[in-house]
Short mmCIF file of C-alpha atoms in Angstrom, two decimals:
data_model
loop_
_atom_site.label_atom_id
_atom_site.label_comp_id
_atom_site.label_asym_id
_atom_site.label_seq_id
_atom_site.Cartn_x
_atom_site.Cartn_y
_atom_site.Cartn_z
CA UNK A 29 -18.16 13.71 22.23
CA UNK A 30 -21.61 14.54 23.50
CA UNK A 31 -23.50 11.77 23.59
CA UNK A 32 -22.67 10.26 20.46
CA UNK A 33 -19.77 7.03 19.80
CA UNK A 34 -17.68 6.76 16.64
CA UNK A 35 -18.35 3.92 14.63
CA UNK A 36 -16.06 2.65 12.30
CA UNK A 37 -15.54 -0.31 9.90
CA UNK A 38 -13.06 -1.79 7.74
CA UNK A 39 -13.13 -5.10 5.26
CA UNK A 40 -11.09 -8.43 5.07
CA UNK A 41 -9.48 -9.01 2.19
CA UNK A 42 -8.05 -12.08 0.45
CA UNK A 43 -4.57 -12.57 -1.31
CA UNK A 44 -5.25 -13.76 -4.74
CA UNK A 45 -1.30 -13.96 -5.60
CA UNK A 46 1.83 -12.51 -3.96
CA UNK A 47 1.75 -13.66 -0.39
CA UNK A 48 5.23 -13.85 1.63
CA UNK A 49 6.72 -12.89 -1.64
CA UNK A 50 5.28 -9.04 -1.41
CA UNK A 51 7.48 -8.48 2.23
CA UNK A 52 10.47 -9.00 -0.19
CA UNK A 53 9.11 -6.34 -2.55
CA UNK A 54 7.92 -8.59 -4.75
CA UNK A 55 4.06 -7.68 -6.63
CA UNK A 56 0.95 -9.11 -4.63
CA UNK A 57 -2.70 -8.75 -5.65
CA UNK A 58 -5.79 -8.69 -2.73
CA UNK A 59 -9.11 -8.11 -3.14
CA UNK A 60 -11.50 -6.44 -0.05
CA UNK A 61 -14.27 -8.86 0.51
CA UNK A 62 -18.07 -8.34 1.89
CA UNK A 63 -16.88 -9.58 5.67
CA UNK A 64 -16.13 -6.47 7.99
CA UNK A 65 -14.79 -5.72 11.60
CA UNK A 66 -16.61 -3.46 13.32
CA UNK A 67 -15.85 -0.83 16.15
CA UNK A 68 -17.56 1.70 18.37
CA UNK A 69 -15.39 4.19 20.44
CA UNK A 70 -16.46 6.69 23.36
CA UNK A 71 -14.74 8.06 26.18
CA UNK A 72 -14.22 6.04 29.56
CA UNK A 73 -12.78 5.07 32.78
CA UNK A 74 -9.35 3.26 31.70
CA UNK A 75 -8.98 1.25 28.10
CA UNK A 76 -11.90 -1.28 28.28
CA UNK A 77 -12.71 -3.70 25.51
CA UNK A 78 -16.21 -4.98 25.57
CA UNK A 79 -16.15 -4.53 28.62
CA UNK A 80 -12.89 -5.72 30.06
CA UNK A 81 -9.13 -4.46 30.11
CA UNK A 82 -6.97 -5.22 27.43
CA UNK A 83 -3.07 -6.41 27.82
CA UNK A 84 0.10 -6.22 24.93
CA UNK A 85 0.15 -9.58 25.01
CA UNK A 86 -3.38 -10.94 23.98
CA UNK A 87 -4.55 -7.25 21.91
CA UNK A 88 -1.22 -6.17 20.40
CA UNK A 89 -2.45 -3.95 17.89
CA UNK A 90 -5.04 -2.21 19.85
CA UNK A 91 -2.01 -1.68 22.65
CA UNK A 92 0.38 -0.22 19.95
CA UNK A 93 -2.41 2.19 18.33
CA UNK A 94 -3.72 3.67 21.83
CA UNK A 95 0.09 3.47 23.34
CA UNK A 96 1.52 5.77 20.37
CA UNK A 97 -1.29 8.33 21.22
CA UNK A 98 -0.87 8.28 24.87
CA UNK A 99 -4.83 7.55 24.88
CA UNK A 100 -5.40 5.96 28.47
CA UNK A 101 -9.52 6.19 28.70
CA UNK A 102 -11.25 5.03 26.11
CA UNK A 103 -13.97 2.18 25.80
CA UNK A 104 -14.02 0.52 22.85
CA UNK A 105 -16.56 -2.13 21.26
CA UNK A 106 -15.90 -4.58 18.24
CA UNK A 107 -17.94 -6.96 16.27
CA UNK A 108 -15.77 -8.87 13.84
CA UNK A 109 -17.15 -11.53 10.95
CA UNK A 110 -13.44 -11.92 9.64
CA UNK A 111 -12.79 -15.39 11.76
CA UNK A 112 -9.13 -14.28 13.52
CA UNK A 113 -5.70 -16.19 12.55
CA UNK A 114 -8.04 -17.01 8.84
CA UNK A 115 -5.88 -15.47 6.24
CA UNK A 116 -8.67 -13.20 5.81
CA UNK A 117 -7.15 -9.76 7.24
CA UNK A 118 -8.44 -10.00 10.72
CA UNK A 119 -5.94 -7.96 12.31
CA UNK A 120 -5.16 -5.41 8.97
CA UNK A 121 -9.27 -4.47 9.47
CA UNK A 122 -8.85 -4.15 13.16
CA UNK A 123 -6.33 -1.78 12.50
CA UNK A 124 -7.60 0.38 9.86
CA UNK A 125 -11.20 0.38 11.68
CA UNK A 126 -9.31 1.74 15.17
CA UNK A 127 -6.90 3.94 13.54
CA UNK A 128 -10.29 5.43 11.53
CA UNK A 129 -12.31 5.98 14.32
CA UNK A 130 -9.29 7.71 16.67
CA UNK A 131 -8.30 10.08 13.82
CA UNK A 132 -12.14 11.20 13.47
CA UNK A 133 -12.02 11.53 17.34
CA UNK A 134 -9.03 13.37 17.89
CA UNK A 135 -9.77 15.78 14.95
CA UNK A 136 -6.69 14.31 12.97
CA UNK A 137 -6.60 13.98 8.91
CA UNK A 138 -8.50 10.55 8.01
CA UNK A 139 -7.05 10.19 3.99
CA UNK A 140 -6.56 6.88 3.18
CA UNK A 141 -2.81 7.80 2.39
CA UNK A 142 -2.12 8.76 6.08
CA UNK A 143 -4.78 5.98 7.66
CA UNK A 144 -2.77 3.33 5.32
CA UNK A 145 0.66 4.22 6.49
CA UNK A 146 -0.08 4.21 9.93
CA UNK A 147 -2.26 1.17 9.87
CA UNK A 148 1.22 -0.35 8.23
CA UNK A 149 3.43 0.65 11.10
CA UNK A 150 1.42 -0.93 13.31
CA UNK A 151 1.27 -4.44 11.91
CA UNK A 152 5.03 -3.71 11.29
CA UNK A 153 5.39 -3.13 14.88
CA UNK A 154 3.44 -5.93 15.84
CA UNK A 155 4.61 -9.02 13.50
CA UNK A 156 8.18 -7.84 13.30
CA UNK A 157 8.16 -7.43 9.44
CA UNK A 158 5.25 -7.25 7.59
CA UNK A 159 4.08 -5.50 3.61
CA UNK A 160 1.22 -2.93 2.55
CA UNK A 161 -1.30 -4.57 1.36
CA UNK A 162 -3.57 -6.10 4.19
CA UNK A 163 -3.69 -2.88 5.69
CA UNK A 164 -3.86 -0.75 2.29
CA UNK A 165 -6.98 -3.18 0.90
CA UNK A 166 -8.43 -2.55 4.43
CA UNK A 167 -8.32 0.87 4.05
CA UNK A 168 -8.83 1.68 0.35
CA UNK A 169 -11.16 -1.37 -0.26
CA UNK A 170 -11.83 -2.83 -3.96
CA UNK A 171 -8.92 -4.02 -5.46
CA UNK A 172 -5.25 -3.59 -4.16
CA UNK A 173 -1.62 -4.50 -6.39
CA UNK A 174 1.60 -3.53 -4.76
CA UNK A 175 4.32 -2.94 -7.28
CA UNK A 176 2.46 -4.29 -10.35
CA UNK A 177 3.56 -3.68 -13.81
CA UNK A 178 3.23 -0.57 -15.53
CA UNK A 179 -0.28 0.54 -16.98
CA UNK A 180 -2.10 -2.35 -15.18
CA UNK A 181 -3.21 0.18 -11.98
CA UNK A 182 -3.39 3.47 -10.65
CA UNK A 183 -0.85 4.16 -8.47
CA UNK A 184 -2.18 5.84 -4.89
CA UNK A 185 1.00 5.45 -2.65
CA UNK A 186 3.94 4.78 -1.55
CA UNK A 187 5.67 2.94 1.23
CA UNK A 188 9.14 2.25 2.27
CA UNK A 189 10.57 -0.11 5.16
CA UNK A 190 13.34 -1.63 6.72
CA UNK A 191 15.13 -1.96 2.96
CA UNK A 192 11.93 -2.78 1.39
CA UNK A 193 10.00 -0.40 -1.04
CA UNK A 194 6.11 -1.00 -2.22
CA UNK A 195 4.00 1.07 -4.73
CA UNK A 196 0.45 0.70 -4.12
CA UNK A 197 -2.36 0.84 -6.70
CA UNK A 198 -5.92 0.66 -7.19
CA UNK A 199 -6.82 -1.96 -9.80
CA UNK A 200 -10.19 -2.72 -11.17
CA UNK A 201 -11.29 -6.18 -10.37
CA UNK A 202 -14.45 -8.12 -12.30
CA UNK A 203 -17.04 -9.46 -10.07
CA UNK A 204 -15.89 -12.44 -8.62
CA UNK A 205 -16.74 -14.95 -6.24
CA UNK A 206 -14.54 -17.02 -3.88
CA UNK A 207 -15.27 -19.44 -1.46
CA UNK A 208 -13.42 -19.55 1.78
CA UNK A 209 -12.09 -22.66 3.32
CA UNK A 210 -11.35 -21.68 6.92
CA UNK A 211 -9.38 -24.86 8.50
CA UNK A 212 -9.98 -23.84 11.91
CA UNK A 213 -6.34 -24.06 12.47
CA UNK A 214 -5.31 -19.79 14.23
CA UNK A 215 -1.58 -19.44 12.63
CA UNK A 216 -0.05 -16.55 13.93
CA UNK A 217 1.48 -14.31 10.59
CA UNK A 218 4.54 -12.90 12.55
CA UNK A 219 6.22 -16.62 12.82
CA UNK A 220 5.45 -17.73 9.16
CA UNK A 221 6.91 -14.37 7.68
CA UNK A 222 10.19 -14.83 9.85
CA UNK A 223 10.36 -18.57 8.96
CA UNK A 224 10.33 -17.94 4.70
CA UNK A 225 12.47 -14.71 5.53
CA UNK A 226 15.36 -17.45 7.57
CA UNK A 227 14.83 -19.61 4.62
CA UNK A 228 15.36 -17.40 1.90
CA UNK A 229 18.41 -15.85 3.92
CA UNK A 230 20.00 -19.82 3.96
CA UNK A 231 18.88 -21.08 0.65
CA UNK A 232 19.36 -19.53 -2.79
CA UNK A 233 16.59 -22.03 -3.59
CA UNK A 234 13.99 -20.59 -1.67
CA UNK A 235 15.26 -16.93 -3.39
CA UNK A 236 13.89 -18.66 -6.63
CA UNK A 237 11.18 -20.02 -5.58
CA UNK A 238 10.12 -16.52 -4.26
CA UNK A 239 11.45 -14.77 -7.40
CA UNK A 240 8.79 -17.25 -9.86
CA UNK A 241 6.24 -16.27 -6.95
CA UNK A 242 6.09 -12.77 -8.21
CA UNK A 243 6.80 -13.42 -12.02
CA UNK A 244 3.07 -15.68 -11.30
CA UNK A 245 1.45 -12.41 -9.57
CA UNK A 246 2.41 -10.32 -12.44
CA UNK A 247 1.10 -12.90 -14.91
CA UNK A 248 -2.14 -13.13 -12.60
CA UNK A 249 -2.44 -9.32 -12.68
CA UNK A 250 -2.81 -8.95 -16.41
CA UNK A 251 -5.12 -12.07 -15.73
CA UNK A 252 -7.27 -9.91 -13.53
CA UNK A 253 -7.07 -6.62 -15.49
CA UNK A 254 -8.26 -9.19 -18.67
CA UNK A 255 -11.30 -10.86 -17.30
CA UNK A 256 -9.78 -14.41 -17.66
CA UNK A 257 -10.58 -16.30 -15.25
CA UNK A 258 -9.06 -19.17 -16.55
CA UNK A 259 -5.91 -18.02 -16.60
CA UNK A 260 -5.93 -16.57 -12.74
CA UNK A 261 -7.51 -19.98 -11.48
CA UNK A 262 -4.22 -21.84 -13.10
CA UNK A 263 -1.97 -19.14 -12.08
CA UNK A 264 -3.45 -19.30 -8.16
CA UNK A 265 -3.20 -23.57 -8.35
CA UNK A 266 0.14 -22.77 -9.38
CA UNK A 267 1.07 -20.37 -6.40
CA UNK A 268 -0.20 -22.74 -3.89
CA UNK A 269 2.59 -25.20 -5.28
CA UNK A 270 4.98 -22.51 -4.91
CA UNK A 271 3.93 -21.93 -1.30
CA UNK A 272 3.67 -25.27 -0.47
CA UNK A 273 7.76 -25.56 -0.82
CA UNK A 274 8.18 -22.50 1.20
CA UNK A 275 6.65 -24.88 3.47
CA UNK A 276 3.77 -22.50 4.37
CA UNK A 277 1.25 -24.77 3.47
CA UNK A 278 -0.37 -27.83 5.62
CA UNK A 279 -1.82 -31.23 5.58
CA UNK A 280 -5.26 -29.03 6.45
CA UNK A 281 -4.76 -26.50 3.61
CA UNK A 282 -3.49 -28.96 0.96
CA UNK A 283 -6.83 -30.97 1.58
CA UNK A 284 -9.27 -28.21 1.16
CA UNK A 285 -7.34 -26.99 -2.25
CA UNK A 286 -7.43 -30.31 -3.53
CA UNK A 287 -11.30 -31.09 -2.74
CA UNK A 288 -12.52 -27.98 -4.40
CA UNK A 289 -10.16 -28.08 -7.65
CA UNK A 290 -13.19 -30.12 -9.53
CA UNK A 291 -15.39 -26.97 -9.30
CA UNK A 292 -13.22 -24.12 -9.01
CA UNK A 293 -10.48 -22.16 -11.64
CA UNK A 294 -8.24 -22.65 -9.42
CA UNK A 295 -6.87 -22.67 -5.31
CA UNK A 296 -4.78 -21.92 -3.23
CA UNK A 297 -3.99 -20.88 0.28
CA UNK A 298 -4.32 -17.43 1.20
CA UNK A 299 -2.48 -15.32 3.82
CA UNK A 300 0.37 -16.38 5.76
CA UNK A 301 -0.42 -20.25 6.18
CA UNK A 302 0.35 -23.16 8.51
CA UNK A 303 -3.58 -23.13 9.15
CA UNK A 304 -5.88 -20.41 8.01
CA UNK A 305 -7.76 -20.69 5.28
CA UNK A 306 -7.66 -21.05 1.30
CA UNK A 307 -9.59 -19.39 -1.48
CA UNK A 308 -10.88 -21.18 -4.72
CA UNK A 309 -12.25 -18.89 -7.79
CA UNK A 310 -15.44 -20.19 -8.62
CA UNK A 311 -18.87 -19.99 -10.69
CA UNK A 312 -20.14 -22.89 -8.56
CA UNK A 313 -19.92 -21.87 -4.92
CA UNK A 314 -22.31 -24.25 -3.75
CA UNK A 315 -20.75 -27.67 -5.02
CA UNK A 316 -17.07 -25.96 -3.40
CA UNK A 317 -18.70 -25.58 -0.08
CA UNK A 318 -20.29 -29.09 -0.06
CA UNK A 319 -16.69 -30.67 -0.85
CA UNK A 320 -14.67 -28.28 1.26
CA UNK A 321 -17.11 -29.42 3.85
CA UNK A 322 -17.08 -32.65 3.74
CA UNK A 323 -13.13 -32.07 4.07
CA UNK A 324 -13.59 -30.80 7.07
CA UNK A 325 -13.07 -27.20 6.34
CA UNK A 326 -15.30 -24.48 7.22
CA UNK A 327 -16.58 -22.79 3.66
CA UNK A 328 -18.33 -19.73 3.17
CA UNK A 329 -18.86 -17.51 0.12
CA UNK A 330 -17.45 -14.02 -0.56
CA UNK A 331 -17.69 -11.25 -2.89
CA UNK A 332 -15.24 -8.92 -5.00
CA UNK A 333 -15.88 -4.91 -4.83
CA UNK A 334 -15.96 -4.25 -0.52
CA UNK A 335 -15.93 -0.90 0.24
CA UNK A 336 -12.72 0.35 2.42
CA UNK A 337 -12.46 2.09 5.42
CA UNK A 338 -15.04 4.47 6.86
CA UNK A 339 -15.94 6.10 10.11
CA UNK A 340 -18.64 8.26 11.21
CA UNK A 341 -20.28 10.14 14.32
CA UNK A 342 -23.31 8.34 15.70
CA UNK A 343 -26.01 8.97 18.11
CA UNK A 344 -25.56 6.95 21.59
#
């Protein structure tokens, strides 16, 4: 490479509607936010990561994406302000940031179509069943539907797995602001997706429940695509309840929703649950962070409109 690295970055998003529902093919709406993870690649001695090796076990997704390459000697470098096990995207950014800056490396095609599709397989590979859209808002940035109704978005690609079929689209998203309620809890994504997928396989009930999740996303959607915040807050409040019977949802979680309801749309978890964080739509982000912190939670304030994926030769 010559004296130059490859740097390469990728947002987190947030699911404003759709979660656990979307691996059943049901809609789901996510938004890229102004947090990134960051990576720098160059050629070494071995895999190192900031300086030390890296194992399947505690990097999973960095394993998988250098494994299906054969790539045995490479030094890689991250910087991440996506908090990991958040809700936020953590590992969806990783991927589409590595996956970036290897493609521009090894001279292979860096569209978003190809970067999102093999971003997906490796989450799929990783959690044991996963959908689109983490990786495909980590890669295309803005705003992000899967399978949303006709005329609401643009339609960019398509992805089928293991029974399960997902149209992706771009859909333009008002300036918003969120604030974050990180519990502190790390809940891994693979466990909670195979717990609601056990639970819909035993219970007919939990096929409903799943069924009004996506008939709220598609109401949210024309929210969005409308400007009404109103609406979306009430439809979000409303998913959380939804999610909470799923029994994705926590003691931690439930508290945070409930503190910042008073100045906020609406809340909700977002992401897989069972720790994490959850989002509340707001035009008062100060007065949420005050009562999410005095909750206990962690709050900070995000943005709408994150650009997606990029990667680029720099000078060492």
């Amino acid at each position: 490479m010559n004296g130059r690295i490859i740097r390469a970055s990728a947002p987190g998003k947030l699911i404003v509607l759709g979660e656990h529902s979307v691996v059943f093919g049901k809609p789901a709406l996510a938004l890229a936010i102004d947090r990134r993870f960051r990576c720098d690649i160059c050629p070494g001695s071995g895999i190192l990561l900031n300086g030390a090796g890296i194992s399947p076990r505690l990097h999973p997704h960095i394993d998988t994406i250098l494994r299906r390459r054969n790539i045995s000697d490479l030094r890689i470098e991250t910087e991440s302000r996506i908090p990991s096990g958040s809700g936020l995207g953590s590992s969806a950014a990783l991927s589409a940031a590595l996956i970036g800056a290897v493609r521009l490396m090894r001279g292979e095609a860096c569209g978003e179509e190809a970067l999102a599709l093999e971003a997906f397989e490796t989450e799929y590979e990783v959690q044991g069943r996963a959908s689109p859209i983490d990786t495909s808002t980590s890669v295309h940035g803005g705003g992000v539907a899967v399978n949303c109704p006709e005329g609401l978005g643009t339609p960019i690609w398509h992805i089928s797995k293991g029974g399960n079929s997902w149209t992706v689209s771009d859909i333009p998203v008002p300036e918003m602001t969120f604030v974050v309620g990180y519990t502190g809890i790390k809940a891994a994504t693979g466990p909670l997706v195979q717990k609601v997928r056990k639970y819909k396989e035993s219970n007919r009930f939990a096929s409903d429940i799943i069924d009004e999740i996506g008939e709220v996303t598609r109401d949210g959607m024309r929210a969005v695509s409308n400007d009404d915040k109103d609406l979306l807050g009430e439809l979000m409040t409303r998913d959380h309840k939804l999610l909470s019977i799923l029994g994705v949802s926590c003691r931690e979680l439930n508290k945070l929703v409930d503190a910042s309801l008073e100045y906020s749309y609406g809340a909700k978890l977002t992401g897989s649950g069972g720790g994490g964080s959850m989002i509340a739509l707001t035009d008062e982000p100060e007065k949420v962070c005050k009562a999410i912190a005095l909750r206990g939670g962690e709050p900070f304030i995000v943005r709408t409109g994150a650009p997606g994926v990029c990667a680029e030769f720099c000078e060492l």
